[in-house]
Structures are given as C-alpha cells and as structure tokens.
Coordinates of C-alpha atoms in Angstrom, one line a residue:
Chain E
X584 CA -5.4 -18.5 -30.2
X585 CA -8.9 -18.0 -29.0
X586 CA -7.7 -18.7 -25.3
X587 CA -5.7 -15.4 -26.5
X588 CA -8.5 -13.8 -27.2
X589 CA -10.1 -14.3 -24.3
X590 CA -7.5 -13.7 -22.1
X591 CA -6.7 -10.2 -23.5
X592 CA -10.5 -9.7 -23.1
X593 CA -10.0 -10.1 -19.4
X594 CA -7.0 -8.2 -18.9
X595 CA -8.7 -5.6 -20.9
X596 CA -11.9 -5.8 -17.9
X597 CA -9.2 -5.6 -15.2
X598 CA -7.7 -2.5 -17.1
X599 CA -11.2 -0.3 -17.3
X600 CA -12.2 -1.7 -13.3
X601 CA -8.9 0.1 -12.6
X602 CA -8.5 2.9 -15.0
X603 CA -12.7 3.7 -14.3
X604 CA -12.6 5.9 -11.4
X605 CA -9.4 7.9 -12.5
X606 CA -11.6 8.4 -16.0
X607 CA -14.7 10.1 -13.9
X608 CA -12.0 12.2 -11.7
X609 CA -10.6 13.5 -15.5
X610 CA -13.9 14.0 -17.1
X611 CA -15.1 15.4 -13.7
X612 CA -12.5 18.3 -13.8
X613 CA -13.9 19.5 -17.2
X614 CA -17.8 19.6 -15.8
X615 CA -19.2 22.9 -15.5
X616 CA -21.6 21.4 -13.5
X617 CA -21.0 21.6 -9.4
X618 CA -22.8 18.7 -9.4
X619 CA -20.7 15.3 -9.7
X620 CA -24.4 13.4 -10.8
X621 CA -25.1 15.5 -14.6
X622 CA -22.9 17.0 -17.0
X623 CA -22.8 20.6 -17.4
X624 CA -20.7 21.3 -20.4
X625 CA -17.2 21.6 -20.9
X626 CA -15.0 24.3 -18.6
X627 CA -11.3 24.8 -17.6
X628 CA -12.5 27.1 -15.2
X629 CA -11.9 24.5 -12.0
X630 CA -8.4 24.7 -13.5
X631 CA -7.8 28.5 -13.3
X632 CA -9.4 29.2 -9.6
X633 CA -7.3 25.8 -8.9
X634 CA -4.0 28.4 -8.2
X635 CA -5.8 30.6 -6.2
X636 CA -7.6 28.2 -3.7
X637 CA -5.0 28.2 -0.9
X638 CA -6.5 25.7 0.9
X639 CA -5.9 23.5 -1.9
X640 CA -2.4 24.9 -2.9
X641 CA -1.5 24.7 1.0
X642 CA -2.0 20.9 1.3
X643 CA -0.1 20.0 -2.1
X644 CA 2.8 22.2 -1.3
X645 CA 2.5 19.9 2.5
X646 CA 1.7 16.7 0.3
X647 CA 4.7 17.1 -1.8
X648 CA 7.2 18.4 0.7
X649 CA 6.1 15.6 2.9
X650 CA 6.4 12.6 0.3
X651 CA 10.0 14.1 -0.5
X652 CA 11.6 14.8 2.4
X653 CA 10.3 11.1 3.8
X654 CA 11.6 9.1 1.1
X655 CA 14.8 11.0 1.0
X656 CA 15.3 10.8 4.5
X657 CA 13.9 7.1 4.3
X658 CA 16.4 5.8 1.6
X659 CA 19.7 7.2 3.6
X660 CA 18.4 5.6 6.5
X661 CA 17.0 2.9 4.9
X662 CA 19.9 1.9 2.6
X663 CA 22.4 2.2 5.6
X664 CA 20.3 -0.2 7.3
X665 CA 20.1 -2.8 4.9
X666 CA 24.1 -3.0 4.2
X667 CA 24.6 -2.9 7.7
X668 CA 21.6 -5.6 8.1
X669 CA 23.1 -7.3 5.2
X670 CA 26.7 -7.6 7.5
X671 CA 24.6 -9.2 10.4
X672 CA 25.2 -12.9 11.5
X673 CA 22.1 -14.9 10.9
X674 CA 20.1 -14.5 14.3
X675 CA 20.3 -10.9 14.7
X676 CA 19.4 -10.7 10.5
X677 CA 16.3 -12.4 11.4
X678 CA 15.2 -10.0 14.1
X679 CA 15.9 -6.9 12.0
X680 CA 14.2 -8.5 9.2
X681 CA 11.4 -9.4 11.9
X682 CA 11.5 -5.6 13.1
X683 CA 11.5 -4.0 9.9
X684 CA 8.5 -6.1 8.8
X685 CA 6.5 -4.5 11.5
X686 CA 5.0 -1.3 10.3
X687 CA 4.4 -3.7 6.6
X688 CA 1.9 -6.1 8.6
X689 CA 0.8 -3.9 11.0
X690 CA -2.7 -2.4 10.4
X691 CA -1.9 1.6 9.5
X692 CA -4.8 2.8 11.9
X693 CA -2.8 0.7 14.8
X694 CA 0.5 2.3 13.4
X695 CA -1.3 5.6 13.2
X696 CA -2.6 5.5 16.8
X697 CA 0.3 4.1 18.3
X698 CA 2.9 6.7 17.1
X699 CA 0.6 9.5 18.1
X700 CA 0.5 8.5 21.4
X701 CA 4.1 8.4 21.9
X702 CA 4.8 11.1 20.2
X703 CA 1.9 13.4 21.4
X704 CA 4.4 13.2 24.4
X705 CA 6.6 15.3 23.7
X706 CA 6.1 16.9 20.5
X707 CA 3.0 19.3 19.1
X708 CA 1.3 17.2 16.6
X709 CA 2.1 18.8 12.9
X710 CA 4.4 18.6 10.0
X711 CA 7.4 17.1 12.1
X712 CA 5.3 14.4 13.6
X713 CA 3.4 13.7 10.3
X714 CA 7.1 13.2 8.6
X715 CA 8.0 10.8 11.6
X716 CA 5.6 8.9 11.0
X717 CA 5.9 9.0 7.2
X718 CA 9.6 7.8 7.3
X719 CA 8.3 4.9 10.1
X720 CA 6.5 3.4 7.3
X721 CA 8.4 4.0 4.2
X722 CA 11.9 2.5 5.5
X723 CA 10.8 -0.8 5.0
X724 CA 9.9 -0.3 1.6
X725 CA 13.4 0.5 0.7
X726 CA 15.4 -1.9 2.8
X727 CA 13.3 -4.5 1.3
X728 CA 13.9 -3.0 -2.4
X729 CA 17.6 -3.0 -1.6
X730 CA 18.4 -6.0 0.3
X731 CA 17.6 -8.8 -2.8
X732 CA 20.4 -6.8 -5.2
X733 CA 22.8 -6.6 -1.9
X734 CA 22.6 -10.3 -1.8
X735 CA 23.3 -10.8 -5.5
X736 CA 26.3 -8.8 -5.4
X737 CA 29.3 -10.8 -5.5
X738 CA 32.3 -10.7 -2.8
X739 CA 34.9 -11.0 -5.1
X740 CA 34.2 -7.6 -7.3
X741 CA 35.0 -5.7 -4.1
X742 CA 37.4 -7.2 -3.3
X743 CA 39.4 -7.1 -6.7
X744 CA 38.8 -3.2 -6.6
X745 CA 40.3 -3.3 -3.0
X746 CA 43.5 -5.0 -4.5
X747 CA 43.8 -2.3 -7.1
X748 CA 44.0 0.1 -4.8
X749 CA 41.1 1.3 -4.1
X750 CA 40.1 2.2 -0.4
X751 CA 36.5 1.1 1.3
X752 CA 34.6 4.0 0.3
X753 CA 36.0 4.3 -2.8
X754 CA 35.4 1.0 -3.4
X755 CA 31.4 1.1 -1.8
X756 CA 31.2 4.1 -4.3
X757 CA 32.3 3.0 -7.1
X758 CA 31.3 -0.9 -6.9
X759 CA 29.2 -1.6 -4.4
X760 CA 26.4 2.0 -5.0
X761 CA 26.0 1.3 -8.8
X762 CA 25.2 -2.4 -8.4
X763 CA 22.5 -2.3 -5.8
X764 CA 21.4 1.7 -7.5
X765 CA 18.2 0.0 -8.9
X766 CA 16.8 -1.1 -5.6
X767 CA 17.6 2.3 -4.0
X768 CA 15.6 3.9 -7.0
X769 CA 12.7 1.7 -6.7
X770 CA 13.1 1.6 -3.4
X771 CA 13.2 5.7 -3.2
X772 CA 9.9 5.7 -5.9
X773 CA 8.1 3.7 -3.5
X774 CA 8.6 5.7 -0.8
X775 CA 7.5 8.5 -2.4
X776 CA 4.3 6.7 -3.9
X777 CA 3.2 5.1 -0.5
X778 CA 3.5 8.2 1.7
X779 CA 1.2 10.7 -1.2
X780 CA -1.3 7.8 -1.0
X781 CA -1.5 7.6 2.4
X782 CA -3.9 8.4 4.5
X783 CA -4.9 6.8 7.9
X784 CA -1.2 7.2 9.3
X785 CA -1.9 10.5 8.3
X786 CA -4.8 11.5 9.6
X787 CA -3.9 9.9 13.0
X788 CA -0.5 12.1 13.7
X789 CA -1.6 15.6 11.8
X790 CA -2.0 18.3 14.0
X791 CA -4.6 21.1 13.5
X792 CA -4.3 23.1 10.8
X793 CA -1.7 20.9 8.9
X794 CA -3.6 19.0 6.3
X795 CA -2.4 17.1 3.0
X796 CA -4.6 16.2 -0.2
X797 CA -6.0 13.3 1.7
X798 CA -7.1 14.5 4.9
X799 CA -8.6 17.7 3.3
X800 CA -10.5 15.8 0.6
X801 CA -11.8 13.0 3.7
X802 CA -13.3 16.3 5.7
X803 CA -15.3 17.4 2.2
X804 CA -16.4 14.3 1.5
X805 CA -19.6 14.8 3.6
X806 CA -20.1 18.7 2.4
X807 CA -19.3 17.8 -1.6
X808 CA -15.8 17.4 -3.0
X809 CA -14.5 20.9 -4.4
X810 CA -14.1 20.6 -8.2
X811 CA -11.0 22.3 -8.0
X812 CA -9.6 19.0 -6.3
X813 CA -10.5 17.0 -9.8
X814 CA -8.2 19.2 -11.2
X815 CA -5.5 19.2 -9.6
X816 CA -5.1 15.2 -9.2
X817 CA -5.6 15.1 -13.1
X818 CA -2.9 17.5 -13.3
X819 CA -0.5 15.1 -11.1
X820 CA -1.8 11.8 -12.9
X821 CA -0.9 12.9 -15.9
X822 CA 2.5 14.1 -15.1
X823 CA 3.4 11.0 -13.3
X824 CA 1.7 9.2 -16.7
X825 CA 4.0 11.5 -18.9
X826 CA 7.4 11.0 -16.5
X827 CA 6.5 7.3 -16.9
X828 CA 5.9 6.8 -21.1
X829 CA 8.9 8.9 -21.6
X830 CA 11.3 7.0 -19.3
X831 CA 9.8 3.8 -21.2
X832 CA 11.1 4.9 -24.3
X833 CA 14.0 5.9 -22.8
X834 CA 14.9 2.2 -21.8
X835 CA 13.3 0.9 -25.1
X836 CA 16.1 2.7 -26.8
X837 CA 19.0 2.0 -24.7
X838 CA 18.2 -1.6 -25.0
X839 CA 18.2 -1.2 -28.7
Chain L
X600 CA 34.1 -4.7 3.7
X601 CA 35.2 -5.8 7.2
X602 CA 31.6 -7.3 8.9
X603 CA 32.4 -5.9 12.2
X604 CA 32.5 -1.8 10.6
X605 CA 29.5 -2.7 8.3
X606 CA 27.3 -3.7 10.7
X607 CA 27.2 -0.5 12.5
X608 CA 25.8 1.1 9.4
X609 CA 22.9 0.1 10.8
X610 CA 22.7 1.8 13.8
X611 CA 20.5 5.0 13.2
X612 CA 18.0 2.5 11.7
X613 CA 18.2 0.3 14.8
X614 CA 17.6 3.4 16.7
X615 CA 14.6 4.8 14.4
X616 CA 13.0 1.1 15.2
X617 CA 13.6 1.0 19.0
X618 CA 11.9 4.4 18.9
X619 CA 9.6 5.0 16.6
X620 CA 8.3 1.4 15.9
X621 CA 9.0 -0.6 19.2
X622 CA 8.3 2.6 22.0
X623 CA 5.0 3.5 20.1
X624 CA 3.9 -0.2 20.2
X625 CA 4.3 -0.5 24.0
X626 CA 3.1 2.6 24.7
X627 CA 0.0 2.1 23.1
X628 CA -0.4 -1.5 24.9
X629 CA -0.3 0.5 27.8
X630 CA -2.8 2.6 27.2
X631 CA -4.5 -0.5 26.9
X632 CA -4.3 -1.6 29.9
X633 CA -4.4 1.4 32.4
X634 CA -8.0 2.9 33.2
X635 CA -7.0 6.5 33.1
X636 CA -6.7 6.7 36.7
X637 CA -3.2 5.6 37.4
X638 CA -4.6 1.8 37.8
X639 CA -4.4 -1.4 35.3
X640 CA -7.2 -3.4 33.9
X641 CA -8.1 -5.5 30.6
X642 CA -11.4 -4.4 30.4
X643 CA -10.7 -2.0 27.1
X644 CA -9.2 -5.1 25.9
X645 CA -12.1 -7.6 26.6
X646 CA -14.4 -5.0 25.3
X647 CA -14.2 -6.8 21.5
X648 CA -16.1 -9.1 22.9
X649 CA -18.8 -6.3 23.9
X650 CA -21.8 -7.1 21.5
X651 CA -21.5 -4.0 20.0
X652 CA -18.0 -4.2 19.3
X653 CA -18.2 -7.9 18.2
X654 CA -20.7 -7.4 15.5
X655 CA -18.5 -5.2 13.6
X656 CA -15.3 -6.8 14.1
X657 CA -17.3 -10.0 12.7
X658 CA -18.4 -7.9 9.6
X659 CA -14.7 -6.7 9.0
X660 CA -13.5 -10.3 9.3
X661 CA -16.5 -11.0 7.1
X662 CA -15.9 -8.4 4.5
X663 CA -12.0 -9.0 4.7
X664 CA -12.2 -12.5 3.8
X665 CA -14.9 -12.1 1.2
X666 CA -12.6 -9.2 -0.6
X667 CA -9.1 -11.2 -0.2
X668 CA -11.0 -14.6 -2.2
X669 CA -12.1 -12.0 -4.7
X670 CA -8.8 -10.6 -5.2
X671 CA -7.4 -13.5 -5.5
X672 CA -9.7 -15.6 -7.9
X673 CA -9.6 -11.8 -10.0
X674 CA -5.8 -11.4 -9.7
X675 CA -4.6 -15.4 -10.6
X676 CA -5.9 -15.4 -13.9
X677 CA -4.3 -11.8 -15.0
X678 CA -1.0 -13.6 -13.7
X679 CA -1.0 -16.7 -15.8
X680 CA -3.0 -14.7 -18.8
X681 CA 0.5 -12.2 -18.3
X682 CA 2.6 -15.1 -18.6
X683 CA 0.8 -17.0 -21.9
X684 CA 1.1 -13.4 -23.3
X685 CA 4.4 -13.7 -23.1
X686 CA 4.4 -10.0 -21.7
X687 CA 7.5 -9.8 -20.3
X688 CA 8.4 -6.6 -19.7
X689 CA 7.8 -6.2 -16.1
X690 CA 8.8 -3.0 -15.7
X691 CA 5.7 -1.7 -17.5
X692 CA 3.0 -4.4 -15.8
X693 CA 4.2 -3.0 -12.6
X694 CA 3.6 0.6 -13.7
X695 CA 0.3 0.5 -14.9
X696 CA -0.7 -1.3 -11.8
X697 CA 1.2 1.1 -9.8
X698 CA 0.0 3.9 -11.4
X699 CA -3.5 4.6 -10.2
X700 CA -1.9 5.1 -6.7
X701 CA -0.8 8.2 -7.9
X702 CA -4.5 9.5 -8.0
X703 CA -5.4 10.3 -4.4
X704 CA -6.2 6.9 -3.1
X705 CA -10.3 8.6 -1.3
X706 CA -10.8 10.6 -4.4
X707 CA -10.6 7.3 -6.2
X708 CA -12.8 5.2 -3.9
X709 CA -15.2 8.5 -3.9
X710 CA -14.9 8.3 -7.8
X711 CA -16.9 4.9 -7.2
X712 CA -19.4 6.3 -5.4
X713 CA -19.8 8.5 -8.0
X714 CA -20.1 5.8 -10.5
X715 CA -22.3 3.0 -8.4
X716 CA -24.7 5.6 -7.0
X717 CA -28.3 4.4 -8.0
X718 CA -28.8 7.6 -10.3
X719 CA -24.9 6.9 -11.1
X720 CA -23.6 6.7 -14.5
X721 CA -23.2 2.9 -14.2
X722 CA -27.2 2.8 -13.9
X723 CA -27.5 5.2 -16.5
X724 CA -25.6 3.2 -19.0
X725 CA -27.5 -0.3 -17.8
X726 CA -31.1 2.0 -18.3
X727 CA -29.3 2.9 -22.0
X728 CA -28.9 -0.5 -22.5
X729 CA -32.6 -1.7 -21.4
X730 CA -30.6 -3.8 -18.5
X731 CA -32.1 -3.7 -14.6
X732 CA -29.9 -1.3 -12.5
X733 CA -27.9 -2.5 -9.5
X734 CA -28.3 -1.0 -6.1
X735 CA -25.1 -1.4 -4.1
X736 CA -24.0 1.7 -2.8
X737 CA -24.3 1.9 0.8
X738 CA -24.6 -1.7 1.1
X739 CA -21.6 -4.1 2.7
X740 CA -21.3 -5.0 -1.0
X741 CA -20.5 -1.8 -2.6
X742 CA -17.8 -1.6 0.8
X743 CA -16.3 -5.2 -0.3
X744 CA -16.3 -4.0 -4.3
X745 CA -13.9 -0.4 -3.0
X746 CA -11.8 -2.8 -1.2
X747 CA -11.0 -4.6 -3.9
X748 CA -11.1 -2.2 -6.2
X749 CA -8.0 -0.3 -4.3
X750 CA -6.1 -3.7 -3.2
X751 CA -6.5 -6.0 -6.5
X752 CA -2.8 -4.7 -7.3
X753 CA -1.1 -5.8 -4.5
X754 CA -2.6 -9.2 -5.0
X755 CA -1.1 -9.2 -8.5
X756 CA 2.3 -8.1 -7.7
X757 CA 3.5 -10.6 -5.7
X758 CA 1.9 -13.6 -7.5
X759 CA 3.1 -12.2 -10.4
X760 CA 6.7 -12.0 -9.6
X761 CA 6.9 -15.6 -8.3
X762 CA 5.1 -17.2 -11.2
X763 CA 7.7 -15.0 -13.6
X764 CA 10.3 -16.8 -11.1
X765 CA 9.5 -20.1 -12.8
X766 CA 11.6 -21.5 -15.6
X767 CA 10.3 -22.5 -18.7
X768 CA 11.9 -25.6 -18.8
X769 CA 10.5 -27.0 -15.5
X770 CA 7.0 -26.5 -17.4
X771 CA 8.3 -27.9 -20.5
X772 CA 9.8 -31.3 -18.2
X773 CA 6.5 -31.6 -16.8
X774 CA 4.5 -31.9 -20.6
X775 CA 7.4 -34.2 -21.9
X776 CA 6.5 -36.4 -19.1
X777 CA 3.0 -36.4 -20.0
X778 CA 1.8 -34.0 -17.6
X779 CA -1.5 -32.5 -18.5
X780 CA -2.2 -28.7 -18.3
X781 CA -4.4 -29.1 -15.1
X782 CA -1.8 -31.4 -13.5
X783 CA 0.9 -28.5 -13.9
X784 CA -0.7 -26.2 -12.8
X785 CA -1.6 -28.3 -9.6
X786 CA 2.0 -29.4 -9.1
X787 CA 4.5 -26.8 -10.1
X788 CA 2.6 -23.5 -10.8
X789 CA 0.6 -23.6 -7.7
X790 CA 3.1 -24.9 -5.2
X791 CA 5.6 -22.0 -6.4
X792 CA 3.5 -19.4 -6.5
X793 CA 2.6 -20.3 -3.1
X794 CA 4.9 -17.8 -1.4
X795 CA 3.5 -15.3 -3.9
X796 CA -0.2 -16.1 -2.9
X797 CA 0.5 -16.0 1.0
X798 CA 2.0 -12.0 0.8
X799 CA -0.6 -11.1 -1.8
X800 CA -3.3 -12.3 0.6
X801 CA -1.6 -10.3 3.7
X802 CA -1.5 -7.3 2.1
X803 CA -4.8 -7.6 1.4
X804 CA -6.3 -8.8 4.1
X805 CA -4.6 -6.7 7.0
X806 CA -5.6 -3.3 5.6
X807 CA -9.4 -4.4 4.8
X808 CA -9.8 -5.9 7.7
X809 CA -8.7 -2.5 9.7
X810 CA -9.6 0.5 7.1
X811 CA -12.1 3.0 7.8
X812 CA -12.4 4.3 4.8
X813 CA -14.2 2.0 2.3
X814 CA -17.3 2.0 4.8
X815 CA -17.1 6.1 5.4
X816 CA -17.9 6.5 1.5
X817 CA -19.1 3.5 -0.1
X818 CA -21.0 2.2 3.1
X819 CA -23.0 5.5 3.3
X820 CA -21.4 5.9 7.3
X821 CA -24.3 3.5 8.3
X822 CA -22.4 0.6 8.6
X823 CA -19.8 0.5 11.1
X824 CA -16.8 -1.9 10.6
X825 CA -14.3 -2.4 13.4
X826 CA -12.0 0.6 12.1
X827 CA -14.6 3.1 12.2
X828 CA -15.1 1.9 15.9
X829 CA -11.5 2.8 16.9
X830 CA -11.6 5.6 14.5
X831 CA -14.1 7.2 16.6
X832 CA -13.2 6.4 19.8
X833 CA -10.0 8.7 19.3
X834 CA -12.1 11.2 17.0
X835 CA -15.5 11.9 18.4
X836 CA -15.6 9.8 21.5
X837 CA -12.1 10.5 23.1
X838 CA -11.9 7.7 25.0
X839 CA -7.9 6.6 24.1
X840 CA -8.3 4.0 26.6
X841 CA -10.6 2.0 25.0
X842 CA -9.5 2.9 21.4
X843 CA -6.2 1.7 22.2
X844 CA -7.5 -1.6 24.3
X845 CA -9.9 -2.6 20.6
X846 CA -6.5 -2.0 19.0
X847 CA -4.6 -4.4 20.7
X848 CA -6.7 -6.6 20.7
X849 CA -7.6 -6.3 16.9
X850 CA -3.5 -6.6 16.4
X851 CA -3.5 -9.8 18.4
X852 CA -6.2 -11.3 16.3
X853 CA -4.9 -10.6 13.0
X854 CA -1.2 -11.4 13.9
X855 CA -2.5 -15.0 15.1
X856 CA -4.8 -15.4 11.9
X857 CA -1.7 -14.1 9.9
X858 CA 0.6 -17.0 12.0
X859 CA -1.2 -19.9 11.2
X860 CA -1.3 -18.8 7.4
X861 CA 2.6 -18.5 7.7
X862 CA 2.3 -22.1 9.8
X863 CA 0.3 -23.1 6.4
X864 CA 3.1 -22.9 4.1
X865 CA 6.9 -23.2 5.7
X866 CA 8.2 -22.1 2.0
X867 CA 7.8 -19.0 2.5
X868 CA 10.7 -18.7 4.6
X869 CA 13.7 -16.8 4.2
X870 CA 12.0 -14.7 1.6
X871 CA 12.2 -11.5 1.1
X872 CA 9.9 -10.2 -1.6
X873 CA 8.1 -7.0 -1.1
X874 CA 5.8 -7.6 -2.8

C-alpha cells in the first residue's frame, strides 16, 4: 500500500513536469501584462484582437489545412500500402518495411534538407512542397498503425464472405475495412498530430511568405512571443482536451 | 484476396518512396560530395572532423546521451508504477501523454524558458519557500532538461506497451518458483521489455542528437549543437555544400550507433511496434 502511495506520488511529478508549461501558456493568455516575467491582472483582451491578427489567423488556417490534407492524403496512400505490403512475399516485405522506416529514424533536419533540395528543383517552395513533405513523414505512421490489425485478421473470414457471394470489394468493404478501421483511425490521428507539431521539416521546405503556427512563433522568439499566440494554442488544447474527455465517456458507456 | 492483385495496392506508395524518400536522399549525398563547381570531393564530408564542427557534434552526442539515460531511468518507473496500478486502460495513458503535443511543440519549450529563467517563476516559488534558486537557463543543462521534457513520452510509449504485452501468469510462474521481486524483474520484465527499451531510446536519441531547437531557446543561442551548425549553413551561411556534407556525415554516424544497438539485442526483430 505505501509502495502505492509512493508510486502515485511519482506519476503525479511526471504529470505537473508535463502538464507545467501548457499551465504558464493558459495563465499566460489571461495576463494583461506584455510581459511574460510579472502578472498584470486578468484580461480576455489577447482573445478578442486574436481574430483580427491575420498574421496569426493566416498560419492556423495553413496549420490546419496542412495537418488535414496530409493525413488524409497519407492514410489512402498509406493504407493501400500496407495491404498491398501486407500481400508481399517475405524479402520484398522486409525492404518496404526497411523503406518505410526511413523518414521514422531519419533525423527531421536531414529529411527537411534533403527534400528541399530535390524538390527546390522543380517546384517553388510553398504550400505544395510543405504538404510533400508533410505526407513523406506521416505515411509511415499509418502503415505502421495498420499493419499489426492486417496481420491479426484471419484468412478464413474473407473467405467465407467470398463463398456467400460476395465479390472482392465487397468483401474488403465489408470484412476486411471494419476489422483493421482502428489502425486507420489512430493511424489517421497520428498523422494529424505529428504534422501540427512539427517543425524542422517545416521550416526546411516553406517557401517565403507561407508560414504555420511553428515557423511564425520560431521567428518571434527573439523579438517576444505575441500574446495573442497564448491564446490561441489554449483555445486548440482545450478543444482537443474536450474532443478527447467526451469520446472517453463515449467508450465508457458503450462498454457498459 | 488473390496475392498477385493485392500487391499492387502498393504501388503509388512504392512510388511516393522512390521519390520522395529515396531521390531526396541521393540527391542530398550529392550535394555532399560536389564542390559547386561541377567537380567531386569529400571535403564537406570530412569537415565534422573540422575542430569547430567536432566540438559541437561531441556536445550533441554528449547531451543526446545524457537526455536518453534520463528518459529512460524517468520513463521505467511510470511503466511498472502503470502496471502495479493496475491502470489498464490504455487508451487514456496514451492520451494524456499524447496530449501536450497538441500545444505547439516551441511554445511549449519557450514556456520553460519562461518558467527556469533566473527571475522565473520557478525561482520565485524556491525564494517563497526560503530555498536557493537554480540557474540553468542558458546552460547545456537547461538544453538537456527541454529535451527531455518534449521526448519523455515517446520513451514511455513503447516500454509501456511491451511491459502491458506480458502475461500475468508468466509473473505469477516465476514467484511460485521462488523467484524474488528483483530476480523478475531481471529475468522476465527486463528481457521483454527489451524491444520496448531499444525504440524508446531511438526515438529519443535520433531527434536530440540533431534538433536545433532546444539550444535556440533554452541554450540562450550561445551554445551551438551540431543542428544549429547545419541549420545555419542553409539559413545564414548558404553554403548547401557543406550543410549537406555535415548531414551525411551526421546520418552515417547515428545510423552506425543506431546498428550496433539493433546488433545489441536480435529480439527486436520482425517487430513492428510504432511506438
């Protein structure tokens, strides 16, 4: 029992080390104070000129478009890739596997670099070279979300909808899709998380002019980071927290 | 489904990798080894060993390795405290450790600058509390507390979901045979959580080993870690030549170092966690 103790003690220390910084960004959104150091009393007033900073509203509308459009175009790829990967004979398995591992263990600022060469050559750096890049690296993320429930599935159910009738696609529609559908979720979720947290890739293969959340709040980070940006990533955080509780409860009840 | 029709499912991703992960790759080893006027050399290559170049790719190796021990002596105990808990939903664990990437990942690491500035509200609270104040920022160690800060989770993950692997009963075997708590742990949980351990410390060591960032904010610019060298060679300096030589040759390095880890422990393959 005391070992208990102790260890939810340390779980609880892990908790604030992680939860710290996204505390000082909430409280930090509510300062009147410009500066980050003392508190000037509470104000929404970083929320209200939030909407009307473009600069601001210009990079979330690139952020967001950016994090969809990769994971969507990420997961068709991705999940093609993995049946058809999931088909192969053993040696050319291991070299996809082997190929698809690449951009995981690969340093981002050599991905970043590497890409922008290449494609420097023949296209203008900007939004198109920036979602490139931002499929490169989220692919793998959901080939290896979907392979392991591909693998579990078993022959025979496929077959036995085949027999009743059913053609291939209806049968990889109807048997095959809802089996492996939580590995394309979390593989989709992933890809969305990894490519609105990323930055080096980013910054590497932007072109002028086109910035997200991250490259805009790196170049403030000398100059003083604009209140209004406090704001806004308390606004996403707690969506994403409220999203999460209430699919939580969701489950909780279906299980009951 | 028939092999031979399933198989070419994968063909636009077979393209996507010959093009966008294979081309780029080659392309920038060539960059590496032409000088910029039509000839070849492995000069921008050799230049890691450059003294200037050298000292900061020791400090990232230095910093790397301190931060991926951290992580792991931090994340192990959280793993077996999650498993005496008995908390299993995973579902949520992962969440919550998920969850602060949905923060911007610089606003975060700027939050601890912020917070471990030396008129910071950490100070403050330790001057509340009559306790000396702790001057990190700007130091290697407030760079090595960021890293592992932002990477702690992905050490967790994976060690968490092969020790959640483990049956019970193997456990239980072990005690009715009179193994003793620090014998199991030796034997079975360690050994299978092996695999774990091994992608828990690649994904931590690869990207703080090479990031730029930590050192930018927490290190005060001052310091200069191998990323911020290539960083700025592409940036401020322009020369793509030599960025792209450091590169390569930083990729060579950390794929052998990530080899011989792999050579460590044969387990580990055929498996295809992600985390």
């Amino acid at each position: 029992m005391v070992k208990n103790v102790f260890g939810r003690i340390y779980i609880g220390l892990i908790m604030l080390f992680l939860y710290a910084p996204i505390v000082v960004l909430i409280v930090l959104s509510f300062n009147n104070s410009k500066s980050r150091a003392k508190w000037g009393g509470f104000t929404l007033k970083w929320y209200s000129e939030l909407f009307d900073n473009s600069i601001v509203m210009d990079a979330l509308w690139t952020t967001l478009t950016l994090a969809i459009l990769s994971a969507v175009i990420a997961t068709v790829l991705g999940l093609l890739g993995a049946i058809g990967i999931d088909a192969m004979k053993k040696r050319n398995y291991q070299i996809m596997l082997g190929a698809t591992n690449i951009p995981m263990l690969n340093a981002d600022i050599v991905t970043g670099i590497a890409l922008m060469l290449f494609m420097v050559r023949f296209l203008p750096l900007g939004f198109s070279t920036m979602l490139i890049a931002h499929i490169t690296f989220n692919i793998p993320y959901v080939i290896f979300s979907i392979l392991p429930k591909l693998q579990q599935i078993d022959v025979s159910v496929y077959e036995a909808a085949r027999d009743l009738g059913a053609n291939s696609v209806k049968a990889f529609w109807k048997v095959i899709i809802p089996i492996i559908k939580p590995g394309i979720t979390s593989g989709f979720l992933l890809a969305v998380t990894m490519s609105l947290d990323d930055f080096i890739i980013t910054y590497f293969t932007r072109g002028a002019g086109v910035n997200t959340l991250s490259t805009v709040i790196y170049g403030e980070i000398r100059r003083g980071i604009k209140p209004e940006m406090y704001s806004l990533s308390t606004i996403l955080f707690l969506m994403v927290l409220i999203v999460l509780v209430m699919s939580n409860r969701a489950s909780k009840k279906q299980v009951k | 489904m028939k092999r031979m029709s399933r198989k070419h499912l994968a063909t636009p991703y077979v393209f996507w990798i010959i093009c966008f992960t294979i081309l780029p790759l080659i392309y920038i080893a060539w960059y590496a080894v032409s000088d910029g006027d039509g000839g070849y050399t492995v000069e921008n290559i050799l230049a890691i060993f450059e003294p200037v170049h050298w000292k900061a790719f020791v400090l990232s190796i230095e910093l790397a390795l301190i931060c991926t021990v951290v992580c792991l002596l931090l994340a192990y105990p959280v793993v077996l405290i999650l498993r005496r808990l008995k908390i299993k939903k995973k579902g949520t664990i992962v969440a919550v450790l998920i969850l602060p990437m949905w923060m911007n990942f610089i606003l975060r690491v700027y939050a601890w600058q912020v917070l471990l500035s030396d008129n910071g509200i950490i100070n403050s609270f330790l001057g509340m509390l009559g306790l000396p104040s702790i001057n990190i920022i700007n130091t290697p160690a407030a760079i090595v507390f960021g890293m592992v800060y932002d990477f702690l989770p992905f050490m967790i993950l994976p060690i968490y979901n092969s020790l959640m692997e483990i049956p019970n009963d193997i456990i239980e075997a072990a005690k009715d045979l009179g193994a003793d708590g620090f014998t199991i742990f030796r034997k079975i949980i360690w050994k299978l959580t092996l695999p774990g351990v091994i992608s828990g410390i690649t994904m931590v060591f690869v990207p703080a080993m090479t990031s730029f960032v930590f050192s930018d904010i927490l290190g005060g610019g001052k310091i200069q870690l191998i990323g911020n060298v290539i960083e700025q060679e592409f940036t401020t300096s322009m020369n793509w030549q030599l960025g792209s030589g450091l590169s390569i040759a930083l990729m060579t390095i950390i794929l052998l170092i990530m080899a011989l880890l792999q050579k460590s422990n044969q387990q580990t393959k055929g498996n295809n966690m992600i985390w």
